[in-house]
């Protein structure tokens, strides 16, 4: 999974990326590794993995991960190639989800590109540029589809109807994710278009330290503005989180968080939020060699989940041996779970549940 951080200049975008890149300071079990200067692999914090490590004592532990991309800043006119517009739009198209950072704090020392603090205006600036790019994509596709529709092609006529709905919505400044389309229209005609504004979005309200635990008026305005979108909102004091990560001692960091009224770093909530945004979930494999978290989509069957490990596992799937996470913790080991008769043997139709501890039998 790849999530792209977007936002106007001076809203805290780069600070957030740096904050996430220092996630290793939160726990030795969750290191951060840089692939390129603007791409990082961040582990998905999961207390269940730590508990399994404690019980199994494996040689190594591998958590689920999310790729975070610090995308080039956007300015008005980006859809027409202004500034780094083409690079920005190209990078964002490659992501699965968008982390849209909005400045929700006052600070005279940090100049805003538009001269005043207004997260709703900032959101609309970026939305409009992305919508204009999607409108350009829609118009190009419509030209081809209309030609086929005029020949009497029934499928082309249905696609034309769906694209006209998208065009009308974008012209009214509505992002594709919020346009009223049938499930069939989305699945068969729209999802394959890879519209930028159809990507799931998590709005990150960057607040000051005082509002870290409670939010503020700016945050409430953002929540109201995105109420009709299929989107999530998270409150994060990005600068403060970055300061906390600079502290060397774990105890110091925890005390700082407690003073802010927080149980855990906001960055951990952010990563889990991005994970959830894409309807992803985790299952585990647990043995003395390795305890590992595997990422799958909600609704995956046992063979599909096995295929995430290796395609041969899916092709030659025989059965899955499943232990519920709570049972593993309650009984303390796989052997004791088996003794208690709590080990489930599941076939090809089994839908994997979040937190399942699994072992696959296959034959190729």
GROMACS .gro file of C-alpha atoms in nm:
model
  364
    1UNK     CA    1   0.000   0.000   0.000
    2UNK     CA    2   0.125   0.345  -0.090
    3UNK     CA    3  -0.013   0.665   0.067
    4UNK     CA    4   0.085   1.009  -0.062
    5UNK     CA    5   0.114   1.317   0.160
    6UNK     CA    6  -0.025   1.624  -0.016
    7UNK     CA    7  -0.084   1.984   0.086
    8UNK     CA    8  -0.001   2.346   0.014
    9UNK     CA    9   0.340   2.490   0.114
   10UNK     CA   10   0.394   2.551   0.487
   11UNK     CA   11   0.107   2.339   0.614
   12UNK     CA   12   0.336   2.082   0.781
   13UNK     CA   13   0.362   1.827   0.500
   14UNK     CA   14   0.738   1.772   0.515
   15UNK     CA   15   0.736   1.783   0.896
   16UNK     CA   16   0.478   1.505   0.895
   17UNK     CA   17   0.691   1.296   0.660
   18UNK     CA   18   0.996   1.351   0.882
   19UNK     CA   19   0.786   1.269   1.187
   20UNK     CA   20   0.681   0.939   1.033
   21UNK     CA   21   1.038   0.873   0.924
   22UNK     CA   22   1.142   0.893   1.289
   23UNK     CA   23   0.879   0.640   1.394
   24UNK     CA   24   1.163   0.413   1.505
   25UNK     CA   25   1.193   0.633   1.814
   26UNK     CA   26   0.852   0.507   1.932
   27UNK     CA   27   0.949   0.141   1.954
   28UNK     CA   28   1.253  -0.066   1.868
   29UNK     CA   29   1.016  -0.320   1.713
   30UNK     CA   30   0.902  -0.075   1.447
   31UNK     CA   31   1.203   0.054   1.255
   32UNK     CA   32   1.183   0.291   0.961
   33UNK     CA   33   1.369   0.237   0.637
   34UNK     CA   34   1.417   0.490   0.359
   35UNK     CA   35   1.396   0.370  -0.001
   36UNK     CA   36   1.442   0.709  -0.167
   37UNK     CA   37   1.472   1.063  -0.024
   38UNK     CA   38   1.094   1.112  -0.060
   39UNK     CA   39   0.964   0.758   0.002
   40UNK     CA   40   0.963   0.575   0.333
   41UNK     CA   41   0.843   0.236   0.450
   42UNK     CA   42   0.659   0.278   0.780
   43UNK     CA   43   0.548  -0.019   0.988
   44UNK     CA   44   0.185  -0.046   1.094
   45UNK     CA   45   0.184  -0.033   1.477
   46UNK     CA   46   0.006  -0.341   1.614
   47UNK     CA   47   0.014  -0.443   1.980
   48UNK     CA   48  -0.097  -0.794   1.878
   49UNK     CA   49   0.232  -0.851   1.698
   50UNK     CA   50   0.424  -0.754   2.011
   51UNK     CA   51   0.216  -0.996   2.219
   52UNK     CA   52   0.277  -1.281   1.973
   53UNK     CA   53   0.649  -1.203   1.983
   54UNK     CA   54   0.640  -1.225   2.361
   55UNK     CA   55   0.465  -1.564   2.353
   56UNK     CA   56   0.656  -1.728   2.066
   57UNK     CA   57   1.000  -1.568   2.109
   58UNK     CA   58   1.085  -1.596   1.737
   59UNK     CA   59   1.415  -1.526   1.565
   60UNK     CA   60   1.264  -1.227   1.387
   61UNK     CA   61   0.946  -1.019   1.371
   62UNK     CA   62   0.808  -0.860   1.053
   63UNK     CA   63   0.521  -0.610   1.081
   64UNK     CA   64   0.283  -0.498   0.808
   65UNK     CA   65   0.407  -0.186   0.625
   66UNK     CA   66   0.281   0.121   0.443
   67UNK     CA   67   0.480   0.318   0.184
   68UNK     CA   68   0.461   0.692   0.257
   69UNK     CA   69   0.541   0.932  -0.027
   70UNK     CA   70   0.623   1.298   0.033
   71UNK     CA   71   0.477   1.439  -0.287
   72UNK     CA   72   0.601   1.766  -0.442
   73UNK     CA   73   0.402   2.073  -0.333
   74UNK     CA   74   0.106   2.195  -0.533
   75UNK     CA   75   0.017   2.548  -0.644
   76UNK     CA   76  -0.279   2.697  -0.827
   77UNK     CA   77  -0.256   2.605  -1.194
   78UNK     CA   78  -0.096   2.265  -1.125
   79UNK     CA   79  -0.354   2.096  -1.349
   80UNK     CA   80  -0.212   2.305  -1.636
   81UNK     CA   81   0.148   2.223  -1.544
   82UNK     CA   82   0.220   2.527  -1.324
   83UNK     CA   83   0.501   2.485  -1.071
   84UNK     CA   84   0.569   2.116  -1.019
   85UNK     CA   85   0.215   2.037  -1.127
   86UNK     CA   86   0.287   1.758  -1.371
   87UNK     CA   87   0.526   1.587  -1.130
   88UNK     CA   88   0.278   1.628  -0.844
   89UNK     CA   89  -0.013   1.484  -1.040
   90UNK     CA   90   0.197   1.200  -1.177
   91UNK     CA   91   0.316   1.102  -0.829
   92UNK     CA   92  -0.027   1.120  -0.671
   93UNK     CA   93  -0.179   0.905  -0.944
   94UNK     CA   94   0.056   0.622  -0.839
   95UNK     CA   95  -0.067   0.619  -0.478
   96UNK     CA   96  -0.352   0.414  -0.330
   97UNK     CA   97  -0.463   0.672  -0.074
   98UNK     CA   98  -0.414   1.042  -0.004
   99UNK     CA   99  -0.306   1.198   0.326
  100UNK     CA  100  -0.419   1.559   0.279
  101UNK     CA  101  -0.249   1.787   0.534
  102UNK     CA  102  -0.444   2.100   0.629
  103UNK     CA  103  -0.298   2.377   0.843
  104UNK     CA  104  -0.526   2.426   1.143
  105UNK     CA  105  -0.307   2.644   1.364
  106UNK     CA  106  -0.209   3.011   1.393
  107UNK     CA  107   0.158   3.110   1.396
  108UNK     CA  108   0.279   3.447   1.269
  109UNK     CA  109   0.630   3.304   1.232
  110UNK     CA  110   0.517   3.059   0.963
  111UNK     CA  111   0.392   3.244   0.657
  112UNK     CA  112   0.094   3.097   0.475
  113UNK     CA  113   0.116   3.097   0.096
  114UNK     CA  114  -0.221   3.278   0.077
  115UNK     CA  115  -0.155   3.518   0.365
  116UNK     CA  116  -0.412   3.384   0.613
  117UNK     CA  117  -0.521   3.060   0.783
  118UNK     CA  118  -0.821   2.896   0.620
  119UNK     CA  119  -0.809   2.514   0.592
  120UNK     CA  120  -1.131   2.502   0.389
  121UNK     CA  121  -0.989   2.737   0.126
  122UNK     CA  122  -0.665   2.534   0.123
  123UNK     CA  123  -0.861   2.212   0.076
  124UNK     CA  124  -1.059   2.363  -0.211
  125UNK     CA  125  -0.741   2.489  -0.381
  126UNK     CA  126  -0.603   2.136  -0.403
  127UNK     CA  127  -0.943   1.980  -0.475
  128UNK     CA  128  -1.000   2.211  -0.772
  129UNK     CA  129  -0.664   2.128  -0.929
  130UNK     CA  130  -0.722   1.754  -0.890
  131UNK     CA  131  -1.079   1.786  -1.018
  132UNK     CA  132  -0.962   1.980  -1.323
  133UNK     CA  133  -0.712   1.704  -1.403
  134UNK     CA  134  -0.983   1.439  -1.364
  135UNK     CA  135  -1.214   1.646  -1.586
  136UNK     CA  136  -0.946   1.646  -1.855
  137UNK     CA  137  -0.923   1.265  -1.825
  138UNK     CA  138  -1.304   1.236  -1.843
  139UNK     CA  139  -1.332   1.449  -2.157
  140UNK     CA  140  -1.068   1.242  -2.338
  141UNK     CA  141  -1.244   0.916  -2.250
  142UNK     CA  142  -1.586   1.057  -2.343
  143UNK     CA  143  -1.468   1.140  -2.695
  144UNK     CA  144  -1.390   0.773  -2.760
  145UNK     CA  145  -1.696   0.632  -2.582
  146UNK     CA  146  -1.942   0.864  -2.758
  147UNK     CA  147  -1.826   0.741  -3.098
  148UNK     CA  148  -1.902   0.381  -2.997
  149UNK     CA  149  -2.231   0.481  -2.832
  150UNK     CA  150  -2.353   0.643  -3.153
  151UNK     CA  151  -2.313   0.312  -3.338
  152UNK     CA  152  -2.567   0.155  -3.102
  153UNK     CA  153  -2.319  -0.018  -2.871
  154UNK     CA  154  -2.529  -0.074  -2.554
  155UNK     CA  155  -2.227  -0.113  -2.325
  156UNK     CA  156  -2.073   0.208  -2.458
  157UNK     CA  157  -2.401   0.389  -2.395
  158UNK     CA  158  -2.401   0.277  -2.030
  159UNK     CA  159  -2.039   0.388  -1.993
  160UNK     CA  160  -2.124   0.723  -2.153
  161UNK     CA  161  -2.403   0.773  -1.898
  162UNK     CA  162  -2.162   0.705  -1.610
  163UNK     CA  163  -1.893   0.936  -1.752
  164UNK     CA  164  -2.145   1.217  -1.805
  165UNK     CA  165  -2.241   1.190  -1.436
  166UNK     CA  166  -1.871   1.221  -1.348
  167UNK     CA  167  -1.826   1.517  -1.583
  168UNK     CA  168  -2.128   1.696  -1.436
  169UNK     CA  169  -2.006   1.633  -1.082
  170UNK     CA  170  -1.650   1.751  -1.148
  171UNK     CA  171  -1.780   2.066  -1.319
  172UNK     CA  172  -1.977   2.131  -0.999
  173UNK     CA  173  -1.653   2.091  -0.794
  174UNK     CA  174  -1.753   1.750  -0.657
  175UNK     CA  175  -1.475   1.492  -0.628
  176UNK     CA  176  -1.536   1.157  -0.797
  177UNK     CA  177  -1.547   0.974  -0.462
  178UNK     CA  178  -1.854   1.183  -0.364
  179UNK     CA  179  -2.043   1.168  -0.696
  180UNK     CA  180  -2.373   0.976  -0.690
  181UNK     CA  181  -2.304   0.666  -0.902
  182UNK     CA  182  -2.448   0.317  -0.891
  183UNK     CA  183  -2.228   0.034  -0.764
  184UNK     CA  184  -2.228  -0.117  -1.114
  185UNK     CA  185  -2.118   0.214  -1.271
  186UNK     CA  186  -1.832   0.247  -1.025
  187UNK     CA  187  -1.711  -0.111  -1.059
  188UNK     CA  188  -1.742  -0.150  -1.436
  189UNK     CA  189  -1.663   0.195  -1.576
  190UNK     CA  190  -1.520   0.436  -1.318
  191UNK     CA  191  -1.274   0.244  -1.095
  192UNK     CA  192  -1.061   0.143  -1.396
  193UNK     CA  193  -1.015   0.512  -1.485
  194UNK     CA  194  -0.787   0.569  -1.183
  195UNK     CA  195  -0.933   0.914  -1.115
  196UNK     CA  196  -0.723   1.108  -0.866
  197UNK     CA  197  -1.027   1.238  -0.675
  198UNK     CA  198  -1.168   0.886  -0.650
  199UNK     CA  199  -0.883   0.780  -0.422
  200UNK     CA  200  -0.974   0.746  -0.052
  201UNK     CA  201  -0.852   1.047   0.148
  202UNK     CA  202  -0.756   1.099   0.511
  203UNK     CA  203  -0.757   1.467   0.608
  204UNK     CA  204  -0.480   1.541   0.857
  205UNK     CA  205  -0.565   1.852   1.059
  206UNK     CA  206  -0.227   1.987   1.172
  207UNK     CA  207  -0.289   2.168   1.502
  208UNK     CA  208  -0.071   2.331   1.768
  209UNK     CA  209   0.024   2.164   2.094
  210UNK     CA  210  -0.273   2.308   2.287
  211UNK     CA  211  -0.521   2.144   2.050
  212UNK     CA  212  -0.342   1.807   2.021
  213UNK     CA  213  -0.598   1.613   2.224
  214UNK     CA  214  -0.914   1.813   2.160
  215UNK     CA  215  -0.893   1.984   1.822
  216UNK     CA  216  -1.011   2.342   1.761
  217UNK     CA  217  -1.250   2.556   1.555
  218UNK     CA  218  -1.051   2.498   1.236
  219UNK     CA  219  -1.085   2.120   1.284
  220UNK     CA  220  -1.460   2.146   1.335
  221UNK     CA  221  -1.490   2.342   1.010
  222UNK     CA  222  -1.296   2.073   0.825
  223UNK     CA  223  -1.516   1.796   0.967
  224UNK     CA  224  -1.827   1.983   0.856
  225UNK     CA  225  -1.684   2.050   0.509
  226UNK     CA  226  -1.601   1.683   0.439
  227UNK     CA  227  -1.911   1.530   0.599
  228UNK     CA  228  -2.054   1.432   0.259
  229UNK     CA  229  -1.729   1.277   0.136
  230UNK     CA  230  -1.618   0.920   0.186
  231UNK     CA  231  -1.324   1.045   0.392
  232UNK     CA  232  -1.172   1.036   0.739
  233UNK     CA  233  -1.038   1.320   0.956
  234UNK     CA  234  -0.754   1.289   1.207
  235UNK     CA  235  -0.612   1.557   1.441
  236UNK     CA  236  -0.233   1.567   1.473
  237UNK     CA  237   0.005   1.818   1.631
  238UNK     CA  238   0.275   1.747   1.374
  239UNK     CA  239   0.542   1.982   1.512
  240UNK     CA  240   0.492   1.856   1.867
  241UNK     CA  241   0.506   1.494   1.752
  242UNK     CA  242   0.835   1.569   1.576
  243UNK     CA  243   0.971   1.718   1.901
  244UNK     CA  244   0.863   1.408   2.095
  245UNK     CA  245   1.047   1.185   1.850
  246UNK     CA  246   1.367   1.378   1.919
  247UNK     CA  247   1.361   1.261   2.283
  248UNK     CA  248   1.596   0.966   2.331
  249UNK     CA  249   1.430   0.794   2.625
  250UNK     CA  250   1.106   0.599   2.574
  251UNK     CA  251   0.983   0.702   2.920
  252UNK     CA  252   1.033   1.069   2.838
  253UNK     CA  253   0.829   1.035   2.522
  254UNK     CA  254   0.547   0.861   2.709
  255UNK     CA  255   0.539   1.134   2.976
  256UNK     CA  256   0.523   1.400   2.705
  257UNK     CA  257   0.231   1.219   2.541
  258UNK     CA  258   0.050   1.186   2.874
  259UNK     CA  259   0.088   1.560   2.935
  260UNK     CA  260  -0.088   1.616   2.602
  261UNK     CA  261  -0.366   1.377   2.701
  262UNK     CA  262  -0.261   1.119   2.442
  263UNK     CA  263  -0.223   0.743   2.495
  264UNK     CA  264   0.000   0.692   2.192
  265UNK     CA  265   0.172   0.899   1.922
  266UNK     CA  266  -0.069   1.049   1.669
  267UNK     CA  267   0.151   0.915   1.393
  268UNK     CA  268   0.057   0.561   1.499
  269UNK     CA  269  -0.312   0.648   1.466
  270UNK     CA  270  -0.240   0.804   1.129
  271UNK     CA  271  -0.076   0.491   0.989
  272UNK     CA  272  -0.355   0.269   1.119
  273UNK     CA  273  -0.606   0.517   0.977
  274UNK     CA  274  -0.446   0.494   0.632
  275UNK     CA  275  -0.448   0.113   0.659
  276UNK     CA  276  -0.818   0.110   0.751
  277UNK     CA  277  -0.898   0.363   0.479
  278UNK     CA  278  -0.817   0.104   0.214
  279UNK     CA  279  -1.019  -0.170   0.386
  280UNK     CA  280  -0.704  -0.360   0.473
  281UNK     CA  281  -0.664  -0.602   0.760
  282UNK     CA  282  -0.398  -0.826   0.909
  283UNK     CA  283  -0.350  -1.195   0.968
  284UNK     CA  284  -0.046  -1.350   1.133
  285UNK     CA  285   0.188  -1.643   1.090
  286UNK     CA  286   0.369  -1.742   1.408
  287UNK     CA  287   0.660  -1.981   1.447
  288UNK     CA  288   1.002  -1.997   1.611
  289UNK     CA  289   1.169  -1.875   1.291
  290UNK     CA  290   0.938  -1.579   1.237
  291UNK     CA  291   0.630  -1.398   1.360
  292UNK     CA  292   0.487  -1.194   1.077
  293UNK     CA  293   0.191  -0.970   0.997
  294UNK     CA  294   0.044  -1.010   0.648
  295UNK     CA  295  -0.170  -0.745   0.479
  296UNK     CA  296  -0.487  -0.851   0.300
  297UNK     CA  297  -0.809  -0.686   0.185
  298UNK     CA  298  -1.121  -0.739   0.394
  299UNK     CA  299  -1.319  -1.031   0.255
  300UNK     CA  300  -1.019  -1.233   0.135
  301UNK     CA  301  -1.071  -1.610   0.144
  302UNK     CA  302  -0.811  -1.846   0.290
  303UNK     CA  303  -0.656  -1.929  -0.053
  304UNK     CA  304  -0.631  -1.557  -0.140
  305UNK     CA  305  -0.463  -1.488   0.194
  306UNK     CA  306  -0.223  -1.775   0.130
  307UNK     CA  307  -0.140  -1.625  -0.209
  308UNK     CA  308  -0.005  -1.315  -0.039
  309UNK     CA  309   0.275  -1.530   0.101
  310UNK     CA  310   0.339  -1.710  -0.230
  311UNK     CA  311   0.131  -1.778  -0.541
  312UNK     CA  312   0.206  -2.152  -0.505
  313UNK     CA  313   0.027  -2.147  -0.168
  314UNK     CA  314  -0.291  -2.030  -0.340
  315UNK     CA  315  -0.262  -2.261  -0.642
  316UNK     CA  316  -0.204  -2.572  -0.434
  317UNK     CA  317  -0.418  -2.475  -0.134
  318UNK     CA  318  -0.548  -2.773   0.066
  319UNK     CA  319  -0.661  -2.624   0.395
  320UNK     CA  320  -0.586  -2.356   0.653
  321UNK     CA  321  -0.528  -2.418   1.021
  322UNK     CA  322  -0.667  -2.116   1.206
  323UNK     CA  323  -0.624  -1.996   1.563
  324UNK     CA  324  -0.814  -1.692   1.680
  325UNK     CA  325  -0.577  -1.431   1.822
  326UNK     CA  326  -0.761  -1.416   2.156
  327UNK     CA  327  -0.736  -1.796   2.191
  328UNK     CA  328  -0.362  -1.787   2.115
  329UNK     CA  329  -0.310  -1.527   2.388
  330UNK     CA  330  -0.546  -1.699   2.632
  331UNK     CA  331  -0.384  -2.043   2.602
  332UNK     CA  332  -0.031  -1.911   2.546
  333UNK     CA  333   0.089  -2.139   2.267
  334UNK     CA  334  -0.018  -2.326   1.955
  335UNK     CA  335   0.025  -2.661   2.131
  336UNK     CA  336  -0.209  -2.564   2.415
  337UNK     CA  337  -0.464  -2.429   2.169
  338UNK     CA  338  -0.466  -2.769   1.995
  339UNK     CA  339  -0.501  -2.950   2.329
  340UNK     CA  340  -0.805  -2.737   2.407
  341UNK     CA  341  -0.962  -2.822   2.072
  342UNK     CA  342  -0.959  -2.459   1.960
  343UNK     CA  343  -0.763  -2.507   1.637
  344UNK     CA  344  -0.994  -2.457   1.338
  345UNK     CA  345  -0.943  -2.642   1.010
  346UNK     CA  346  -1.087  -2.433   0.726
  347UNK     CA  347  -1.134  -2.487   0.353
  348UNK     CA  348  -1.135  -2.271   0.041
  349UNK     CA  349  -1.453  -2.080   0.131
  350UNK     CA  350  -1.328  -1.954   0.469
  351UNK     CA  351  -1.319  -1.573   0.490
  352UNK     CA  352  -1.014  -1.465   0.688
  353UNK     CA  353  -1.083  -1.250   0.996
  354UNK     CA  354  -0.862  -0.968   1.121
  355UNK     CA  355  -0.609  -1.108   1.368
  356UNK     CA  356  -0.633  -1.474   1.263
  357UNK     CA  357  -0.314  -1.673   1.327
  358UNK     CA  358  -0.284  -1.905   1.028
  359UNK     CA  359  -0.087  -2.200   0.895
  360UNK     CA  360  -0.146  -2.319   0.538
  361UNK     CA  361  -0.129  -2.670   0.397
  362UNK     CA  362  -0.069  -2.686   0.023
  363UNK     CA  363   0.055  -2.916  -0.250
  364UNK     CA  364   0.203  -2.808  -0.585
   0.00000   0.00000   0.00000
